[in-house]
Amino acid sequence: MRVRGFKETLFFQYAVKILPILILSFFVLFRYGYIVQSCFQYDDFVYLFDLHWMKLTDYLSASLGGHFYPLFKLEVLILYKLFGYDSHSFFTVLLTVHILNSLLFYRILQKMDVHPFLAFLFSGLWGTSAVFYRGMEWHAALGALSFSTLFFLLAILLARRAFSSDSISIKYYFPALILALGPIFFISGYVYTVLVFPLAWSMDHAHRLKFRSKKVLGMLFPLLPLAILTFIHLSLERTSTLLDRQVILNYFPKVLLYFTSNGWAGFLGFPEHSTLTGVLAIAAFFIGVGLSRPGQTALFQFVLLFTAILCFYTVVHIGRTTPYLILYNFNPETALKALTEYSRYQYFPSLLIAMSLALLFEQFHKILQKARPPSVSTLWLGSVFLLSAFVFWGNTLNLRASRIVMECAIADSFDQNFISRIRSLGATQTIYFYNSEEPINGFVGKNIYPGLAAKFWVMQSRIGSQYNIRFVELDPHVVTYWQKVFPEFGKLLITKAPENIEIHKYL
């Protein structure tokens, strides 16, 4: 009987640990499982084309739109080698990384002594939030952010172990340092590195914020390679040419307010781009921090997290302002409004927002624990449940999952039609297509992504190389450019087809 009771106790303890993980994974999968039906779009095609013609070093070092992230492009290369042109596999990997991030976030909140219910609640709300839904449907948009966030969360757990004794554990410290420096090549990745060690240090409950020299030096050491890499990054011509400092200074306060307030309002389930709601949410947060009277450790964490949120939005703003001005013909209002509307930039800072709110609720939980009446505890649980229900309902309204599924179904139909025409007509004769701007609709110039011809080049593993295809490009400069830069590909492009020959369209 004792053995049986012992086994039942072990089973119950195991179930208590594993059930929240399974339920959390289910909720994230339920909310974002649809993204496996997503397709490549915009600069996804640019990266896929680049890996087909550039040298590996050039491919990894080339920037696009203010971003420079060789680790992400290496991931694209690996996924293409594994899955080819199958976008569903890419998005399955993206979804898997997001689920892992949600689970790691849950684990970190537990390590920060947040009540298990609150840890589950806020990791679930972040994992299912609609604030970054647009990025989830676009691989290049969220790929770098999601993998960088994965590195960040793993680095925190490792760094916490490194700081768990009087002497820093080298066994955990250097792997944490490597993971923390991983996202550095993404222009927003500097924030990841700066945040990891102070946050992990504040989680060291055995020595709460005691300034031991070894730990302080260990926390500051990553700033050395960070400073060197920052200098290299900013001194590169590809980066410096994208920085219009005067424009950034003129519009900086407005854009930073948009970014920050939209992040808070979006995470809490309010419609995106609600500046007033976001400002009220931030104000309520600081009032809550004041009322909860946090201890030294919690106050340090609040300041650290909010500062990191502002820094993240700042570096995104610096890296993206000038490219957006160029994209929108130097119309500042339109360009900067568009800059704030892209929800992919909310992925990482929304995690910090969720972490801040979880810590705040934990502070109130500690206060209510001292107030013995059961009615107070019941009121607290009820308020937390109502908040979670409200946020989940708001995010459900904001999530537009059907749009991308429908668009990708149409895109897949176009691709199948394109492939079938090549296979039916191109085996015995030369087949000509107009080199339209599909599938990225002029998002970048044809000297970066040469239209339908580039898509064909990427899709050749699907189509086969035995077909004789030519693409009529009406701009002779584009033809000349690619025949010079990449002669093998340039053979596909011509400025004029033979007379009395049918020229096909992509659609």
Short mmCIF file of C-alpha atoms in Angstrom, two decimals:
data_model
loop_
_atom_site.label_atom_id
_atom_site.label_comp_id
_atom_site.label_asym_id
_atom_site.label_seq_id
_atom_site.Cartn_x
_atom_site.Cartn_y
_atom_site.Cartn_z
CA MET A 1 0.00 0.00 0.00
CA ARG A 2 2.85 2.35 0.87
CA VAL A 3 4.54 1.65 -2.47
CA ARG A 4 1.29 2.30 -4.31
CA GLY A 5 0.74 5.53 -2.40
CA PHE A 6 4.30 6.63 -3.14
CA LYS A 7 3.82 5.96 -6.88
CA GLU A 8 0.54 7.88 -6.89
CA THR A 9 2.26 10.81 -5.19
CA LEU A 10 5.05 10.79 -7.77
CA PHE A 11 2.52 10.61 -10.60
CA PHE A 12 0.60 13.54 -9.13
CA GLN A 13 3.78 15.63 -8.76
CA TYR A 14 4.80 14.81 -12.32
CA ALA A 15 1.31 15.67 -13.61
CA VAL A 16 1.36 19.02 -11.77
CA LYS A 17 4.64 19.88 -13.54
CA ILE A 18 3.83 18.56 -17.01
CA LEU A 19 0.17 19.61 -17.38
CA PRO A 20 0.82 23.38 -17.48
CA ILE A 21 3.46 22.79 -20.16
CA LEU A 22 1.08 20.68 -22.27
CA ILE A 23 -1.81 23.12 -21.82
CA LEU A 24 0.37 26.11 -22.65
CA SER A 25 1.68 24.39 -25.80
CA PHE A 26 -1.89 23.54 -26.79
CA PHE A 27 -3.09 27.13 -26.39
CA VAL A 28 -0.21 28.53 -28.48
CA LEU A 29 -0.77 25.86 -31.11
CA PHE A 30 -4.51 26.58 -31.09
CA ARG A 31 -3.89 30.31 -31.56
CA TYR A 32 -1.07 30.26 -34.09
CA GLY A 33 -1.19 26.79 -35.63
CA TYR A 34 -2.61 28.32 -38.80
CA ILE A 35 0.75 29.89 -39.70
CA VAL A 36 2.03 26.55 -41.04
CA GLN A 37 -0.23 27.34 -44.03
CA SER A 38 1.62 30.62 -44.62
CA CYS A 39 3.69 31.26 -47.72
CA PHE A 40 6.80 33.23 -48.57
CA GLN A 41 6.32 36.95 -49.08
CA TYR A 42 8.28 40.15 -49.56
CA ASP A 43 11.94 39.84 -48.49
CA ASP A 44 11.58 36.07 -47.94
CA PHE A 45 12.10 35.85 -51.68
CA VAL A 46 15.09 38.21 -51.56
CA TYR A 47 16.95 35.98 -49.11
CA LEU A 48 16.02 32.81 -51.00
CA PHE A 49 17.30 34.32 -54.23
CA ASP A 50 20.47 35.71 -52.65
CA LEU A 51 21.55 32.33 -51.32
CA HIS A 52 21.37 31.01 -54.89
CA TRP A 53 23.80 33.44 -56.45
CA MET A 54 25.91 35.13 -53.79
CA LYS A 55 29.09 33.81 -52.25
CA LEU A 56 28.40 32.58 -48.73
CA THR A 57 30.38 35.43 -47.12
CA ASP A 58 28.56 38.05 -49.23
CA TYR A 59 25.20 36.43 -48.52
CA LEU A 60 25.75 36.46 -44.76
CA SER A 61 27.14 40.01 -44.64
CA ALA A 62 24.70 41.77 -46.99
CA SER A 63 22.09 44.01 -45.31
CA LEU A 64 18.53 44.78 -46.35
CA GLY A 65 16.34 47.63 -45.12
CA GLY A 66 18.55 48.52 -42.18
CA HIS A 67 18.88 44.93 -40.97
CA PHE A 68 22.07 42.90 -40.83
CA TYR A 69 21.66 39.37 -39.43
CA PRO A 70 23.93 36.63 -40.74
CA LEU A 71 22.74 34.04 -38.19
CA PHE A 72 19.16 34.32 -39.40
CA LYS A 73 20.26 34.05 -43.04
CA LEU A 74 22.32 31.00 -42.14
CA GLU A 75 19.12 29.51 -40.71
CA VAL A 76 17.32 30.28 -44.01
CA LEU A 77 20.13 28.54 -45.90
CA ILE A 78 19.91 25.43 -43.69
CA LEU A 79 16.12 25.25 -43.96
CA TYR A 80 16.30 25.59 -47.74
CA LYS A 81 18.85 22.78 -47.93
CA LEU A 82 16.51 20.62 -45.82
CA PHE A 83 13.10 21.54 -47.24
CA GLY A 84 13.69 23.36 -50.53
CA TYR A 85 10.92 25.72 -51.58
CA ASP A 86 8.37 24.26 -49.13
CA SER A 87 7.25 27.29 -47.11
CA HIS A 88 5.15 25.14 -44.76
CA SER A 89 8.31 23.59 -43.31
CA PHE A 90 9.81 27.03 -42.68
CA PHE A 91 6.73 28.16 -40.79
CA THR A 92 6.53 24.90 -38.86
CA VAL A 93 10.03 25.64 -37.56
CA LEU A 94 8.97 29.21 -36.74
CA LEU A 95 5.92 27.96 -34.82
CA THR A 96 8.06 25.43 -32.94
CA VAL A 97 10.50 28.17 -31.90
CA HIS A 98 7.61 30.33 -30.71
CA ILE A 99 6.20 27.48 -28.60
CA LEU A 100 9.66 26.91 -27.10
CA ASN A 101 9.92 30.62 -26.32
CA SER A 102 6.56 30.51 -24.52
CA LEU A 103 7.64 27.50 -22.44
CA LEU A 104 11.02 29.03 -21.59
CA PHE A 105 9.29 32.27 -20.61
CA TYR A 106 7.04 30.27 -18.28
CA ARG A 107 10.10 28.63 -16.73
CA ILE A 108 11.89 31.95 -16.23
CA LEU A 109 8.88 33.49 -14.49
CA GLN A 110 8.88 30.53 -12.13
CA LYS A 111 12.59 31.10 -11.44
CA MET A 112 11.76 34.74 -10.64
CA ASP A 113 9.52 33.46 -7.83
CA VAL A 114 6.32 34.44 -9.64
CA HIS A 115 3.30 32.45 -8.45
CA PRO A 116 2.83 29.36 -10.73
CA PHE A 117 -0.66 30.50 -11.72
CA LEU A 118 0.62 33.95 -12.71
CA ALA A 119 3.61 32.45 -14.53
CA PHE A 120 1.27 30.23 -16.55
CA LEU A 121 -1.18 33.08 -17.17
CA PHE A 122 1.26 35.67 -18.47
CA SER A 123 3.37 33.25 -20.52
CA GLY A 124 0.12 32.03 -22.07
CA LEU A 125 -1.11 35.55 -22.77
CA TRP A 126 2.19 36.43 -24.41
CA GLY A 127 2.34 33.21 -26.44
CA THR A 128 -1.18 33.76 -27.79
CA SER A 129 -1.03 37.56 -28.13
CA ALA A 130 -2.16 39.12 -31.39
CA VAL A 131 0.21 42.05 -31.01
CA PHE A 132 2.81 40.35 -33.23
CA TYR A 133 0.44 38.34 -35.46
CA ARG A 134 1.65 40.06 -38.65
CA GLY A 135 5.19 38.89 -38.03
CA MET A 136 4.09 35.30 -37.40
CA GLU A 137 2.80 35.16 -40.98
CA TRP A 138 6.01 36.45 -42.52
CA HIS A 139 9.13 34.34 -42.03
CA ALA A 140 11.78 36.98 -42.67
CA ALA A 141 9.93 39.43 -40.40
CA LEU A 142 9.90 37.25 -37.30
CA GLY A 143 12.65 34.72 -37.97
CA ALA A 144 15.49 36.83 -36.59
CA LEU A 145 13.40 38.07 -33.65
CA SER A 146 12.08 34.65 -32.65
CA PHE A 147 15.49 32.96 -32.77
CA SER A 148 17.12 35.90 -30.97
CA THR A 149 14.47 35.67 -28.26
CA LEU A 150 15.14 31.93 -27.96
CA PHE A 151 18.85 32.67 -27.46
CA PHE A 152 17.95 35.35 -24.92
CA LEU A 153 15.74 33.06 -22.81
CA LEU A 154 18.23 30.20 -22.85
CA ALA A 155 21.04 32.61 -21.97
CA ILE A 156 19.10 33.87 -18.92
CA LEU A 157 18.65 30.35 -17.58
CA LEU A 158 22.32 29.54 -18.11
CA ALA A 159 23.52 32.86 -16.69
CA ARG A 160 21.36 32.36 -13.61
CA ARG A 161 23.16 29.10 -12.95
CA ALA A 162 26.49 30.84 -13.52
CA PHE A 163 25.62 33.40 -10.81
CA SER A 164 24.15 30.92 -8.32
CA SER A 165 27.26 30.76 -6.11
CA ASP A 166 29.87 33.15 -4.75
CA SER A 167 32.24 32.32 -7.61
CA ILE A 168 30.97 32.51 -11.19
CA SER A 169 30.54 29.09 -12.74
CA ILE A 170 32.54 29.08 -16.00
CA LYS A 171 30.67 25.96 -17.06
CA TYR A 172 27.48 27.98 -17.48
CA TYR A 173 28.84 31.50 -17.92
CA PHE A 174 30.54 31.16 -21.31
CA PRO A 175 27.71 29.22 -23.00
CA ALA A 176 25.39 31.96 -21.72
CA LEU A 177 27.74 34.62 -23.09
CA ILE A 178 27.83 32.94 -26.52
CA LEU A 179 24.03 32.70 -26.64
CA ALA A 180 23.67 36.29 -25.46
CA LEU A 181 26.02 37.54 -28.18
CA GLY A 182 24.26 35.44 -30.84
CA PRO A 183 21.56 38.02 -31.70
CA ILE A 184 24.08 40.87 -31.78
CA PHE A 185 24.16 40.93 -35.57
CA PHE A 186 20.49 41.86 -35.68
CA ILE A 187 20.35 45.63 -35.26
CA SER A 188 18.04 45.30 -32.24
CA GLY A 189 20.10 42.48 -30.81
CA TYR A 190 22.30 44.74 -28.70
CA VAL A 191 19.45 44.94 -26.19
CA TYR A 192 19.41 41.17 -25.78
CA THR A 193 23.04 41.12 -24.69
CA VAL A 194 22.79 44.09 -22.33
CA LEU A 195 19.72 42.65 -20.60
CA VAL A 196 20.69 39.00 -20.07
CA PHE A 197 23.29 39.23 -17.32
CA PRO A 198 21.74 41.95 -15.11
CA LEU A 199 18.39 40.15 -15.23
CA ALA A 200 19.97 36.77 -14.46
CA TRP A 201 21.97 38.45 -11.66
CA SER A 202 18.77 39.84 -10.11
CA MET A 203 17.32 36.30 -10.09
CA ASP A 204 20.13 35.07 -7.83
CA HIS A 205 18.01 34.73 -4.69
CA ALA A 206 20.84 33.51 -2.46
CA HIS A 207 22.67 36.84 -2.78
CA ARG A 208 20.03 39.43 -3.66
CA LEU A 209 21.76 42.38 -5.28
CA LYS A 210 24.85 42.17 -3.11
CA PHE A 211 27.63 43.87 -5.04
CA ARG A 212 30.22 41.13 -5.16
CA SER A 213 33.08 42.29 -7.39
CA LYS A 214 33.38 39.07 -9.37
CA LYS A 215 29.69 39.06 -10.28
CA VAL A 216 29.68 42.74 -11.20
CA LEU A 217 32.68 42.21 -13.50
CA GLY A 218 30.99 39.12 -14.96
CA MET A 219 27.88 41.13 -15.64
CA LEU A 220 29.83 43.95 -17.32
CA PHE A 221 32.25 41.79 -19.33
CA PRO A 222 29.80 41.28 -22.26
CA LEU A 223 29.86 45.05 -22.75
CA LEU A 224 33.43 44.81 -24.10
CA PRO A 225 32.69 42.64 -27.17
CA LEU A 226 29.38 44.49 -27.42
CA ALA A 227 31.18 47.84 -27.71
CA ILE A 228 33.58 46.47 -30.35
CA LEU A 229 30.77 44.93 -32.42
CA THR A 230 28.66 48.08 -32.11
CA PHE A 231 31.54 50.18 -33.42
CA ILE A 232 32.11 47.80 -36.35
CA HIS A 233 28.40 47.66 -37.13
CA LEU A 234 27.87 51.42 -37.10
CA SER A 235 31.07 52.11 -39.04
CA LEU A 236 30.08 49.85 -41.92
CA GLU A 237 29.09 51.79 -45.02
CA ARG A 238 25.88 49.75 -45.45
CA THR A 239 24.69 50.90 -42.02
CA SER A 240 25.93 54.48 -41.95
CA THR A 241 24.33 55.28 -45.30
CA LEU A 242 20.94 54.29 -43.88
CA LEU A 243 21.17 56.63 -40.89
CA ASP A 244 19.66 60.06 -41.47
CA ARG A 245 20.40 61.45 -38.02
CA GLN A 246 18.53 64.73 -38.48
CA VAL A 247 15.34 62.96 -39.49
CA ILE A 248 15.69 60.55 -36.57
CA LEU A 249 16.16 63.42 -34.11
CA ASN A 250 13.21 65.36 -35.49
CA TYR A 251 10.74 62.48 -35.25
CA PHE A 252 12.31 60.40 -32.50
CA PRO A 253 9.97 61.30 -29.59
CA LYS A 254 6.83 60.77 -31.64
CA VAL A 255 7.85 57.39 -33.05
CA LEU A 256 9.14 56.15 -29.70
CA LEU A 257 5.79 57.10 -28.13
CA TYR A 258 3.95 55.23 -30.91
CA PHE A 259 6.10 52.13 -30.56
CA THR A 260 5.97 51.93 -26.78
CA SER A 261 2.29 52.72 -26.32
CA ASN A 262 1.22 50.41 -29.15
CA GLY A 263 3.20 47.58 -27.59
CA TRP A 264 1.41 47.92 -24.26
CA ALA A 265 -2.04 48.45 -25.76
CA GLY A 266 -1.57 45.58 -28.21
CA PHE A 267 -0.43 43.11 -25.58
CA LEU A 268 -3.40 43.98 -23.36
CA GLY A 269 -5.79 43.16 -26.17
CA PHE A 270 -6.68 46.67 -27.29
CA PRO A 271 -6.70 47.49 -31.02
CA GLU A 272 -3.22 48.14 -32.36
CA HIS A 273 -1.96 51.71 -32.82
CA SER A 274 -3.99 52.91 -29.82
CA THR A 275 -1.59 55.51 -28.47
CA LEU A 276 -3.88 56.88 -25.77
CA THR A 277 -4.75 53.42 -24.44
CA GLY A 278 -1.09 52.47 -24.36
CA VAL A 279 -0.12 55.62 -22.47
CA LEU A 280 -2.88 54.97 -19.92
CA ALA A 281 -1.68 51.36 -19.55
CA ILE A 282 1.90 52.52 -18.91
CA ALA A 283 0.68 55.10 -16.40
CA ALA A 284 -1.41 52.46 -14.62
CA PHE A 285 1.62 50.17 -14.53
CA PHE A 286 3.80 52.76 -12.81
CA ILE A 287 1.01 53.62 -10.39
CA GLY A 288 0.75 49.90 -9.62
CA VAL A 289 4.49 49.68 -9.04
CA GLY A 290 4.27 52.59 -6.60
CA LEU A 291 1.28 51.14 -4.73
CA SER A 292 2.85 47.68 -4.44
CA ARG A 293 6.02 49.14 -2.87
CA PRO A 294 8.39 46.55 -4.38
CA GLY A 295 11.57 45.50 -2.66
CA GLN A 296 15.03 46.34 -3.94
CA THR A 297 15.26 43.31 -6.23
CA ALA A 298 11.81 43.76 -7.79
CA LEU A 299 12.38 47.50 -8.27
CA PHE A 300 15.68 46.79 -10.03
CA GLN A 301 13.88 44.34 -12.33
CA PHE A 302 11.09 46.82 -13.13
CA VAL A 303 13.58 49.56 -14.04
CA LEU A 304 15.72 47.16 -16.05
CA LEU A 305 12.78 45.77 -18.05
CA PHE A 306 11.21 49.13 -18.86
CA THR A 307 14.57 50.60 -19.87
CA ALA A 308 15.17 47.58 -22.12
CA ILE A 309 11.76 48.09 -23.76
CA LEU A 310 12.61 51.71 -24.59
CA CYS A 311 16.09 50.77 -25.82
CA PHE A 312 14.72 48.07 -28.11
CA TYR A 313 12.24 50.44 -29.73
CA THR A 314 14.99 53.06 -30.04
CA VAL A 315 17.39 50.85 -31.99
CA VAL A 316 14.56 49.65 -34.27
CA HIS A 317 13.67 53.27 -34.91
CA ILE A 318 17.28 54.19 -35.73
CA GLY A 319 17.71 51.24 -38.09
CA ARG A 320 14.43 51.63 -39.94
CA THR A 321 13.60 55.34 -40.25
CA THR A 322 15.56 56.17 -43.40
CA PRO A 323 14.59 52.97 -45.34
CA TYR A 324 10.92 53.69 -44.64
CA LEU A 325 11.32 57.29 -45.78
CA ILE A 326 12.81 56.04 -49.05
CA LEU A 327 10.04 53.45 -49.43
CA TYR A 328 7.35 56.13 -48.97
CA ASN A 329 9.01 58.81 -51.12
CA PHE A 330 10.28 60.83 -48.15
CA ASN A 331 6.83 61.52 -46.74
CA PRO A 332 7.68 61.53 -43.01
CA GLU A 333 4.13 61.19 -41.66
CA THR A 334 3.24 58.25 -43.90
CA ALA A 335 6.61 56.54 -43.50
CA LEU A 336 6.75 56.80 -39.72
CA LYS A 337 3.11 55.78 -39.31
CA ALA A 338 3.86 52.69 -41.43
CA LEU A 339 6.96 52.05 -39.34
CA THR A 340 4.89 51.87 -36.15
CA GLU A 341 2.24 49.65 -37.71
CA TYR A 342 4.45 46.62 -38.29
CA SER A 343 3.63 44.35 -35.38
CA ARG A 344 6.71 42.17 -35.84
CA TYR A 345 8.70 44.74 -33.87
CA GLN A 346 6.52 43.95 -30.84
CA TYR A 347 7.62 40.32 -30.48
CA PHE A 348 10.53 40.77 -28.08
CA PRO A 349 9.41 43.92 -26.19
CA SER A 350 5.94 42.43 -25.65
CA LEU A 351 7.67 39.57 -23.82
CA LEU A 352 9.31 42.15 -21.55
CA ILE A 353 5.93 43.85 -21.06
CA ALA A 354 4.39 40.50 -20.08
CA MET A 355 7.29 39.85 -17.69
CA SER A 356 6.85 43.30 -16.10
CA LEU A 357 3.12 42.75 -15.57
CA ALA A 358 3.70 39.27 -14.12
CA LEU A 359 6.16 40.74 -11.61
CA LEU A 360 3.70 43.52 -10.74
CA PHE A 361 0.87 41.07 -10.08
CA GLU A 362 3.25 38.99 -7.99
CA GLN A 363 3.98 42.05 -5.84
CA PHE A 364 0.26 42.53 -5.19
CA HIS A 365 -0.08 38.81 -4.51
CA LYS A 366 2.53 39.10 -1.77
CA ILE A 367 0.63 42.03 -0.24
CA LEU A 368 -2.66 40.11 -0.32
CA GLN A 369 -1.04 37.06 1.21
CA LYS A 370 -0.43 39.13 4.34
CA ALA A 371 -4.12 40.10 4.45
CA ARG A 372 -5.68 36.98 5.90
CA PRO A 373 -9.41 37.29 4.99
CA PRO A 374 -10.21 34.62 2.36
CA SER A 375 -12.45 37.10 0.53
CA VAL A 376 -9.38 39.18 -0.38
CA SER A 377 -7.66 36.19 -1.96
CA THR A 378 -10.86 35.29 -3.82
CA LEU A 379 -11.15 38.86 -5.10
CA TRP A 380 -7.54 38.73 -6.33
CA LEU A 381 -8.06 35.45 -8.18
CA GLY A 382 -11.26 36.77 -9.72
CA SER A 383 -9.60 39.98 -10.91
CA VAL A 384 -6.72 38.06 -12.46
CA PHE A 385 -9.13 35.73 -14.25
CA LEU A 386 -11.18 38.66 -15.56
CA LEU A 387 -8.02 40.37 -16.82
CA SER A 388 -6.85 37.24 -18.63
CA ALA A 389 -10.31 36.69 -20.16
CA PHE A 390 -10.45 40.33 -21.30
CA VAL A 391 -6.96 40.23 -22.83
CA PHE A 392 -7.58 36.89 -24.55
CA TRP A 393 -10.92 38.14 -25.92
CA GLY A 394 -9.31 41.38 -27.16
CA ASN A 395 -6.49 39.50 -28.85
CA THR A 396 -9.01 37.13 -30.46
CA LEU A 397 -10.75 40.11 -32.05
CA ASN A 398 -7.42 41.55 -33.24
CA LEU A 399 -6.15 38.31 -34.78
CA ARG A 400 -6.86 38.15 -38.51
CA ALA A 401 -5.80 34.60 -39.21
CA SER A 402 -8.03 33.98 -42.22
CA ARG A 403 -6.39 36.69 -44.36
CA ILE A 404 -2.97 35.07 -44.75
CA VAL A 405 -4.44 31.60 -45.28
CA MET A 406 -6.62 32.90 -48.13
CA GLU A 407 -3.77 34.90 -49.69
CA CYS A 408 -1.41 31.93 -49.53
CA ALA A 409 -4.01 29.66 -51.12
CA ILE A 410 -4.23 32.14 -54.02
CA ALA A 411 -0.43 32.41 -54.24
CA ASP A 412 -0.11 28.61 -54.26
CA SER A 413 -2.68 28.43 -57.06
CA PHE A 414 -0.64 30.94 -59.10
CA ASP A 415 2.53 28.93 -58.50
CA GLN A 416 0.89 25.70 -59.61
CA ASN A 417 -0.41 27.39 -62.75
CA PHE A 418 3.04 28.84 -63.43
CA ILE A 419 4.73 25.43 -63.00
CA SER A 420 2.12 23.56 -65.07
CA ARG A 421 2.50 25.97 -67.99
CA ILE A 422 6.28 25.58 -67.92
CA ARG A 423 6.00 21.79 -67.86
CA SER A 424 3.42 21.64 -70.61
CA LEU A 425 5.04 24.16 -72.99
CA GLY A 426 8.69 24.46 -72.10
CA ALA A 427 9.90 20.92 -72.76
CA THR A 428 9.92 21.19 -76.58
CA GLN A 429 10.23 24.93 -77.17
CA THR A 430 11.34 28.16 -75.56
CA ILE A 431 8.60 29.67 -73.43
CA TYR A 432 8.51 33.40 -72.71
CA PHE A 433 7.11 35.17 -69.62
CA TYR A 434 6.84 38.83 -68.79
CA ASN A 435 9.26 39.49 -65.93
CA SER A 436 6.63 41.00 -63.65
CA GLU A 437 7.35 42.37 -60.19
CA GLU A 438 5.59 39.39 -58.67
CA PRO A 439 5.66 38.09 -56.05
CA ILE A 440 6.87 41.07 -54.01
CA ASN A 441 5.11 43.87 -55.89
CA GLY A 442 7.98 46.30 -56.13
CA PHE A 443 8.89 46.03 -52.44
CA VAL A 444 12.51 46.32 -53.53
CA GLY A 445 14.11 47.31 -56.82
CA LYS A 446 14.87 44.75 -59.51
CA ASN A 447 18.56 45.31 -58.97
CA ILE A 448 17.97 43.58 -55.61
CA TYR A 449 15.28 41.08 -56.57
CA PRO A 450 14.75 40.72 -60.35
CA GLY A 451 11.07 39.79 -60.30
CA LEU A 452 9.46 36.60 -61.54
CA ALA A 453 12.72 35.41 -63.10
CA ALA A 454 14.26 35.29 -59.62
CA LYS A 455 11.31 33.30 -58.30
CA PHE A 456 11.75 30.81 -61.12
CA TRP A 457 15.44 30.54 -60.27
CA VAL A 458 14.59 29.71 -56.66
CA MET A 459 11.85 27.25 -57.67
CA GLN A 460 14.00 25.27 -60.10
CA SER A 461 14.34 22.39 -57.65
CA ARG A 462 10.58 22.02 -57.92
CA ILE A 463 10.29 22.65 -61.64
CA GLY A 464 13.42 21.00 -63.02
CA SER A 465 16.26 22.43 -65.09
CA GLN A 466 15.41 20.81 -68.44
CA TYR A 467 13.05 23.58 -69.53
CA ASN A 468 14.07 26.47 -71.81
CA ILE A 469 12.63 29.62 -70.24
CA ARG A 470 13.15 33.31 -70.98
CA PHE A 471 11.79 36.38 -69.19
CA VAL A 472 11.08 39.59 -71.06
CA GLU A 473 12.33 42.49 -68.94
CA LEU A 474 11.35 45.88 -70.37
CA ASP A 475 14.04 47.76 -68.42
CA PRO A 476 17.33 47.25 -70.32
CA HIS A 477 19.35 48.46 -67.30
CA VAL A 478 18.04 45.53 -65.24
CA VAL A 479 19.05 43.07 -67.96
CA THR A 480 22.50 44.62 -68.32
CA TYR A 481 23.02 44.66 -64.56
CA TRP A 482 22.22 40.98 -64.00
CA GLN A 483 24.08 39.80 -67.09
CA LYS A 484 27.13 41.51 -65.62
CA VAL A 485 26.68 40.63 -61.93
CA PHE A 486 25.38 37.08 -62.34
CA PRO A 487 25.86 35.94 -65.99
CA GLU A 488 24.40 32.48 -65.47
CA PHE A 489 21.13 33.98 -64.28
CA GLY A 490 21.36 36.88 -66.73
CA LYS A 491 20.85 34.44 -69.62
CA LEU A 492 17.20 34.15 -68.57
CA LEU A 493 16.56 37.86 -69.18
CA ILE A 494 15.92 39.45 -72.55
CA THR A 495 14.60 42.87 -73.54
CA LYS A 496 12.58 41.72 -76.54
CA ALA A 497 11.05 38.39 -77.55
CA PRO A 498 11.01 37.11 -81.17
CA GLU A 499 8.09 38.32 -83.27
CA ASN A 500 4.84 36.35 -83.37
CA ILE A 501 5.68 34.60 -80.10
CA GLU A 502 3.19 34.45 -77.25
CA ILE A 503 4.47 36.03 -74.05
CA HIS A 504 2.82 34.59 -70.94
CA LYS A 505 1.91 36.37 -67.71
CA TYR A 506 2.50 34.95 -64.24
CA LEU A 507 -1.16 35.17 -63.19
#
